[in-house]
CSV table of C-alpha atoms and ligand atoms in Angstrom, one decimal:
chain,number,residue,atom,x,y,z
F,618,UNK,CA,25.5,-2.5,-17.2
F,619,UNK,CA,23.7,-2.7,-20.1
F,620,UNK,CA,25.6,-0.1,-22.5
F,621,UNK,CA,23.4,1.9,-25.4
F,622,UNK,CA,25.5,4.2,-27.5
F,623,UNK,CA,23.9,7.2,-29.5
F,624,UNK,CA,26.2,9.1,-32.6
F,625,UNK,CA,25.9,13.0,-31.8
F,626,UNK,CA,25.9,13.6,-36.0
F,627,UNK,CA,27.1,17.7,-37.6
F,628,UNK,CA,25.2,19.6,-40.9
F,629,UNK,CA,26.9,17.0,-43.3
F,630,UNK,CA,25.9,14.2,-41.2
F,631,UNK,CA,29.6,12.7,-39.9
F,632,UNK,CA,29.4,11.5,-36.2
F,633,UNK,CA,31.7,13.8,-33.9
F,634,UNK,CA,30.7,12.3,-31.1
F,635,UNK,CA,29.3,8.9,-29.2
F,636,UNK,CA,27.2,9.3,-26.2
F,637,UNK,CA,26.5,6.4,-24.1
F,638,UNK,CA,24.5,5.5,-21.4
F,639,UNK,CA,24.9,2.6,-18.5
F,640,UNK,CA,21.9,0.9,-17.2
F,641,UNK,CA,22.0,-1.8,-14.3
F,642,UNK,CA,20.7,-4.8,-15.9
F,643,UNK,CA,20.2,-6.0,-12.1
F,644,UNK,CA,18.2,-3.4,-11.4
F,645,UNK,CA,16.2,-3.8,-14.8
F,646,UNK,CA,16.1,-8.0,-14.3
F,647,UNK,CA,14.2,-6.9,-10.8
F,648,UNK,CA,12.0,-5.2,-11.9
F,649,UNK,CA,11.5,-7.6,-14.5
F,650,UNK,CA,11.0,-10.4,-12.0
F,651,UNK,CA,8.4,-8.0,-9.6
F,652,UNK,CA,6.3,-7.4,-13.0
F,653,UNK,CA,6.6,-11.3,-13.7
F,654,UNK,CA,5.7,-11.8,-9.9
F,655,UNK,CA,2.6,-9.1,-10.1
F,656,UNK,CA,1.4,-10.8,-12.8
F,657,UNK,CA,1.2,-14.1,-11.0
F,658,UNK,CA,0.3,-13.3,-7.2
F,659,UNK,CA,-2.6,-10.5,-8.9
F,660,UNK,CA,-4.3,-13.4,-11.1
F,661,UNK,CA,-3.9,-15.6,-7.8
F,662,UNK,CA,-5.5,-12.7,-5.8
F,663,UNK,CA,-8.3,-11.9,-8.0
F,664,UNK,CA,-9.2,-15.6,-7.8
F,665,UNK,CA,-9.8,-16.6,-4.8
F,666,UNK,CA,-12.7,-14.3,-4.0
F,667,UNK,CA,-14.2,-14.7,-7.3
F,668,UNK,CA,-14.5,-18.7,-6.9
F,669,UNK,CA,-15.6,-18.0,-3.9
F,670,UNK,CA,-18.4,-15.9,-4.8
F,671,UNK,CA,-19.1,-18.4,-7.8
F,672,UNK,CA,-19.8,-20.7,-5.3
F,673,UNK,CA,-21.7,-18.8,-2.8
F,674,UNK,CA,-24.1,-18.3,-5.9
F,675,UNK,CA,-24.1,-21.7,-6.9
F,676,UNK,CA,-25.9,-22.4,-3.0
F,677,UNK,CA,-28.0,-19.3,-3.4
F,678,UNK,CA,-29.0,-20.5,-6.6
F,679,UNK,CA,-29.9,-24.4,-5.2
F,680,UNK,CA,-31.5,-22.8,-2.4
F,681,UNK,CA,-33.7,-20.4,-3.5
F,682,UNK,CA,-36.9,-21.4,-4.0
F,683,UNK,CA,-37.1,-21.4,-0.1
F,684,UNK,CA,-36.8,-18.3,1.1
F,685,UNK,CA,-36.5,-19.2,4.9
F,686,UNK,CA,-33.0,-21.5,4.8
F,687,UNK,CA,-31.2,-20.5,7.2
F,688,UNK,CA,-27.7,-20.0,5.1
F,689,UNK,CA,-29.9,-17.5,3.0
F,690,UNK,CA,-28.4,-14.4,5.0
F,691,UNK,CA,-25.1,-16.1,5.6
F,692,UNK,CA,-24.5,-16.4,2.2
F,693,UNK,CA,-25.6,-13.0,0.9
F,694,UNK,CA,-23.2,-11.8,3.6
F,695,UNK,CA,-20.5,-14.0,2.0
F,696,UNK,CA,-21.0,-13.4,-1.3
F,697,UNK,CA,-21.0,-9.8,-0.5
F,698,UNK,CA,-17.4,-10.3,1.4
F,699,UNK,CA,-16.5,-11.3,-1.6
F,700,UNK,CA,-17.0,-8.9,-4.0
F,701,UNK,CA,-15.6,-6.5,-1.4
F,702,UNK,CA,-12.5,-8.0,-1.4
F,703,UNK,CA,-12.1,-7.7,-5.7
F,704,UNK,CA,-13.2,-4.2,-5.3
F,705,UNK,CA,-10.2,-3.3,-3.0
F,706,UNK,CA,-7.9,-5.3,-5.4
F,707,UNK,CA,-9.7,-3.3,-8.0
F,708,UNK,CA,-9.1,0.1,-6.3
F,709,UNK,CA,-5.3,-0.7,-5.2
F,710,UNK,CA,-4.6,-1.8,-9.3
F,711,UNK,CA,-6.5,1.8,-10.2
F,712,UNK,CA,-4.7,4.1,-7.8
F,713,UNK,CA,-1.3,2.1,-8.6
F,714,UNK,CA,-2.0,2.8,-12.1
F,715,UNK,CA,-3.1,6.6,-12.0
F,716,UNK,CA,-0.3,7.8,-9.5
F,717,UNK,CA,2.6,6.2,-11.9
F,718,UNK,CA,1.0,7.8,-15.0
F,719,UNK,CA,1.8,10.7,-12.6
F,720,UNK,CA,-1.8,11.4,-12.5
F,721,UNK,CA,-2.7,11.4,-8.6
F,722,UNK,CA,-5.1,14.2,-8.1
F,723,UNK,CA,-4.9,15.9,-4.4
F,724,UNK,CA,-7.4,18.0,-2.9
F,725,UNK,CA,-6.0,19.8,-0.3
F,726,UNK,CA,-7.8,21.6,2.8
F,727,UNK,CA,-6.9,22.6,6.2
F,728,UNK,CA,-7.6,19.7,8.4
F,729,UNK,CA,-6.8,18.3,11.6
F,730,UNK,CA,-4.7,15.6,11.9
F,731,UNK,CA,-5.1,14.2,14.9
F,732,UNK,CA,-9.0,14.3,14.8
F,733,UNK,CA,-8.2,12.5,11.7
F,734,UNK,CA,-6.4,9.8,12.8
F,735,UNK,CA,-9.1,9.2,15.4
F,736,UNK,CA,-11.6,8.5,13.4
F,737,UNK,CA,-10.0,6.5,10.7
F,738,UNK,CA,-9.8,2.8,11.0
F,739,UNK,CA,-13.5,2.1,12.9
F,740,UNK,CA,-13.0,-1.1,11.5
F,741,UNK,CA,-10.4,-2.4,13.3
F,742,UNK,CA,-11.2,0.0,16.9
F,743,UNK,CA,-14.9,-2.1,16.7
F,744,UNK,CA,-13.1,-5.3,16.6
F,745,UNK,CA,-11.9,-5.6,19.4
F,746,UNK,CA,-9.0,-7.6,19.2
F,747,UNK,CA,-6.4,-5.3,18.2
F,748,UNK,CA,-6.1,-1.5,21.0
F,749,UNK,CA,-5.0,1.3,18.7
F,750,UNK,CA,-3.5,4.1,21.3
F,751,UNK,CA,-3.7,7.4,19.9
F,752,UNK,CA,-0.2,9.9,21.0
F,753,UNK,CA,1.6,12.4,20.9
F,754,UNK,CA,0.8,16.1,19.6
F,755,UNK,CA,-2.9,16.8,19.8
F,756,UNK,CA,-3.5,19.5,18.0
F,757,UNK,CA,-2.0,19.7,14.9
F,758,UNK,CA,-3.6,20.8,11.1
F,759,UNK,CA,-2.4,20.2,8.3
F,760,UNK,CA,-3.2,20.9,4.2
F,761,UNK,CA,-3.9,17.9,3.4
F,762,UNK,CA,-6.3,15.8,0.7
F,763,UNK,CA,-8.0,14.0,4.0
F,764,UNK,CA,-9.0,10.8,2.2
F,765,UNK,CA,-5.8,10.1,0.4
F,766,UNK,CA,-4.6,10.7,4.2
F,767,UNK,CA,-6.7,8.2,5.5
F,768,UNK,CA,-5.8,5.7,3.1
F,769,UNK,CA,-2.2,5.8,4.0
F,770,UNK,CA,-3.0,5.2,7.7
F,771,UNK,CA,-5.0,2.4,6.7
F,772,UNK,CA,-3.0,1.1,4.8
F,773,UNK,CA,-0.1,1.1,7.5
F,774,UNK,CA,-2.6,-0.1,10.1
F,775,UNK,CA,-4.1,-2.8,8.3
F,776,UNK,CA,-0.1,-4.2,7.4
F,777,UNK,CA,0.5,-3.8,11.1
F,778,UNK,CA,-2.5,-6.2,12.0
F,779,UNK,CA,-1.6,-8.3,8.5
F,780,UNK,CA,2.2,-9.3,9.4
F,781,UNK,CA,2.5,-8.8,13.4
F,782,UNK,CA,-0.3,-12.0,13.7
F,783,UNK,CA,1.4,-12.3,17.1
F,784,UNK,CA,0.6,-8.6,18.7
F,785,UNK,CA,-3.1,-7.3,19.2
F,786,UNK,CA,-1.1,-3.9,20.0
F,787,UNK,CA,-0.6,-0.8,17.5
F,788,UNK,CA,0.3,2.4,18.7
F,789,UNK,CA,-0.4,6.1,16.3
F,790,UNK,CA,2.0,8.3,17.9
F,791,UNK,CA,2.1,12.4,16.6
F,792,UNK,CA,4.8,14.8,16.7
F,793,UNK,CA,5.8,18.1,16.1
F,794,UNK,CA,9.4,18.8,14.0
F,795,UNK,CA,10.0,21.8,12.7
F,796,UNK,CA,7.5,22.3,10.5
F,797,UNK,CA,6.0,19.4,9.7
F,798,UNK,CA,3.9,17.1,11.6
F,799,UNK,CA,5.4,13.5,12.2
F,800,UNK,CA,2.7,10.4,12.3
F,801,UNK,CA,4.3,6.9,13.2
F,802,UNK,CA,2.0,3.8,13.2
F,803,UNK,CA,4.1,1.4,15.4
F,804,UNK,CA,3.7,-2.1,15.3
F,805,UNK,CA,5.1,-5.5,17.3
F,806,UNK,CA,5.3,-8.0,14.6
F,807,UNK,CA,7.8,-9.5,12.9
F,808,UNK,CA,9.7,-7.0,11.5
F,809,UNK,CA,11.8,-6.2,7.7
F,810,UNK,CA,14.9,-8.1,7.0
F,811,UNK,CA,17.3,-4.6,6.4
F,812,UNK,CA,18.2,-5.3,3.1
F,813,UNK,CA,14.4,-5.2,1.5
F,814,UNK,CA,14.2,-1.9,3.2
F,815,UNK,CA,15.3,0.2,0.2
F,816,UNK,CA,12.8,-1.2,-2.1
F,817,UNK,CA,9.6,-2.0,0.2
F,818,UNK,CA,8.1,1.9,-1.6
F,819,UNK,CA,8.7,0.1,-4.8
F,820,UNK,CA,5.3,-0.6,-7.5
F,821,UNK,CA,5.1,-4.5,-7.0
F,822,UNK,CA,7.2,-5.2,-4.4
F,823,UNK,CA,6.7,-7.7,-1.6
F,824,UNK,CA,9.3,-8.7,1.2
F,825,UNK,CA,8.3,-12.4,0.8
F,826,UNK,CA,7.2,-12.3,-2.5
F,827,UNK,CA,6.8,-16.0,-4.1
F,828,UNK,CA,6.1,-18.0,-0.7
F,829,UNK,CA,4.3,-15.7,0.7
F,830,UNK,CA,1.8,-16.5,3.4
F,831,UNK,CA,0.2,-13.0,4.0
F,832,UNK,CA,-2.3,-11.5,0.5
F,833,UNK,CA,-1.8,-8.8,-1.0
F,834,UNK,CA,-0.9,-6.7,-4.5
F,835,UNK,CA,2.7,-4.9,-3.3
F,836,UNK,CA,0.8,-1.7,-4.1
F,837,UNK,CA,0.3,-0.6,-0.9
F,838,UNK,CA,3.1,1.2,0.2
F,839,UNK,CA,3.6,2.2,-3.3
F,840,UNK,CA,0.7,3.9,-3.2
F,841,UNK,CA,1.2,5.6,0.0
F,842,UNK,CA,4.4,6.8,-1.1
F,843,UNK,CA,3.2,8.8,-4.2
F,844,UNK,CA,0.3,10.3,-1.8
F,845,UNK,CA,2.7,11.8,0.3
F,846,UNK,CA,5.2,13.0,-1.9
F,847,UNK,CA,2.3,14.7,-3.9
F,848,UNK,CA,1.3,16.8,-0.3
F,849,UNK,CA,5.2,17.3,-0.6
F,850,UNK,CA,6.4,15.4,2.8
F,851,UNK,CA,8.5,12.5,3.4
F,852,UNK,CA,7.5,8.8,4.4
F,853,UNK,CA,9.6,5.9,5.5
F,854,UNK,CA,10.3,3.1,8.4
F,855,UNK,CA,12.0,2.0,11.0
F,856,UNK,CA,12.8,-1.7,11.6
F,857,UNK,CA,14.2,-4.3,13.6
F,858,UNK,CA,13.7,-7.9,12.8
F,859,UNK,CA,12.1,-10.2,15.4
F,860,UNK,CA,11.2,-6.1,17.6
F,861,UNK,CA,8.7,-4.6,15.0
F,862,UNK,CA,8.3,-2.0,12.9
F,863,UNK,CA,8.1,1.9,12.7
F,864,UNK,CA,5.9,3.1,9.0
F,865,UNK,CA,6.4,7.1,9.6
F,866,UNK,CA,5.6,10.3,6.9
F,867,UNK,CA,5.2,13.9,7.4
F,868,UNK,CA,3.1,16.3,6.2
F,869,UNK,CA,3.8,20.7,6.1
F,870,UNK,CA,1.7,22.2,9.2
F,871,UNK,CA,-0.4,24.6,8.0
M,394,ADP,P1,1.5,-6.0,0.0
M,394,ADP,O1,0.9,-6.1,1.9
M,394,ADP,O2,0.0,-6.4,-0.9
M,394,ADP,O3,2.6,-6.7,-0.2
M,394,ADP,P2,2.9,-3.5,0.8
M,394,ADP,O4,2.9,-2.4,-0.6
M,394,ADP,O5,0.8,-2.9,1.3
M,394,ADP,O6,2.0,-4.7,0.0
M,394,ADP,O7,3.8,-3.9,1.5
M,394,ADP,C1,4.5,-4.3,0.8
M,394,ADP,C2,5.9,-5.3,1.9
M,394,ADP,O8,6.7,-5.1,2.3
M,394,ADP,C3,4.6,-6.3,2.3
M,394,ADP,O9,4.6,-7.3,1.4
M,394,ADP,C4,5.1,-7.3,3.3
M,394,ADP,O10,6.5,-8.1,2.7
M,394,ADP,C5,6.0,-5.2,4.2
M,394,ADP,N1,5.4,-5.1,4.7
M,394,ADP,C6,4.5,-3.9,5.1
M,394,ADP,N2,4.1,-3.9,6.4
M,394,ADP,C7,4.4,-4.1,7.2
M,394,ADP,C8,4.9,-4.4,8.8
M,394,ADP,N3,4.0,-3.8,9.3
M,394,ADP,N4,5.8,-6.0,9.5
M,394,ADP,C9,6.4,-6.2,8.3
M,394,ADP,N5,6.3,-6.3,7.1
M,394,ADP,C10,5.1,-4.9,6.6
C-alpha cells in the first residue's frame, strides 16, 4: 500500500490531526501496465490499416494512367476498407475519452427493444457465415438512446464473432426481469477465465493483452458499460472456459 498523510491544522497553524489514505499499489501498477500496453497496442492497431492504405495508394499511383486496369476498383475498395478501420478505431478512442470525462451524451426516446435488435448487425446477418437467432419476449419497450444501445449490441456481437472463431452461431435473447428488460448475447466461443472477469469492463483491459492474436484496443466493453450505466441499467458477463460466454445488459422498461 502507498500511504499518504495530510496534516489538519488549527487557526494558529498547529497540527491537530493527521489524516492518512492508503492506496493499493498493486491496483495502480495494474492501471499503469494497462496504459503502457494500450499505447503500444493503439500505435500498432493504427499502423496496420495506415500501412495497407499507403500500399493501395502507391499501386493506384502506378496504374493511374491506365483506367481499364482491373486492379483499379479492387484497390479503391481496399483503400476504403483500410480507412474504415482507422475510422472505427478513432471512434472508439473518442467515445472512451468522452465517457471517461463523464460527458457521454444520451438522448432517450421510447423504443421497441426487439425491433432495434432485429435491425441491428445487418453486416453479420448478410455475411451468411454466422447465424443470429433472436428469441424471447418480443414486445418490450424501453426509454433509451437507440444509437447508443445499437452500439452496445454491435460491440457484443462483433466480440462474439471475433473471439469465437470456430462457432458460427450467436443467440440473442430478450426477457423481462421484474421492471427491467434483459438482453443476452450468447456465444459458444472459448469463454473467459474466472479470474479475468472482474476487470473485463475496465478501460484498456484485454484478457491476453501482450500475446493476443486478436486486434482491439480494450475499449469496447468499457464504452458499453458507460452507456448502460447512463441508462440506469446493469451490464455483466457469465462465462465458462471451453463452453462460451453470455454478455448481458438490462434497461428499465418504459
Ligand atoms: P477488445 O475486443 O478491443 O480487446 P473489448 O473491451 O471489446 O476490447 O473486450 C475486452 C476483452 O474481453 C477482449 O480483449 C477479450 O479478451 C475479452 N472478450 C470480449 N468478448 C469476448 C467473448 N465473446 N469471448 C471471449 N472473450 C471476450
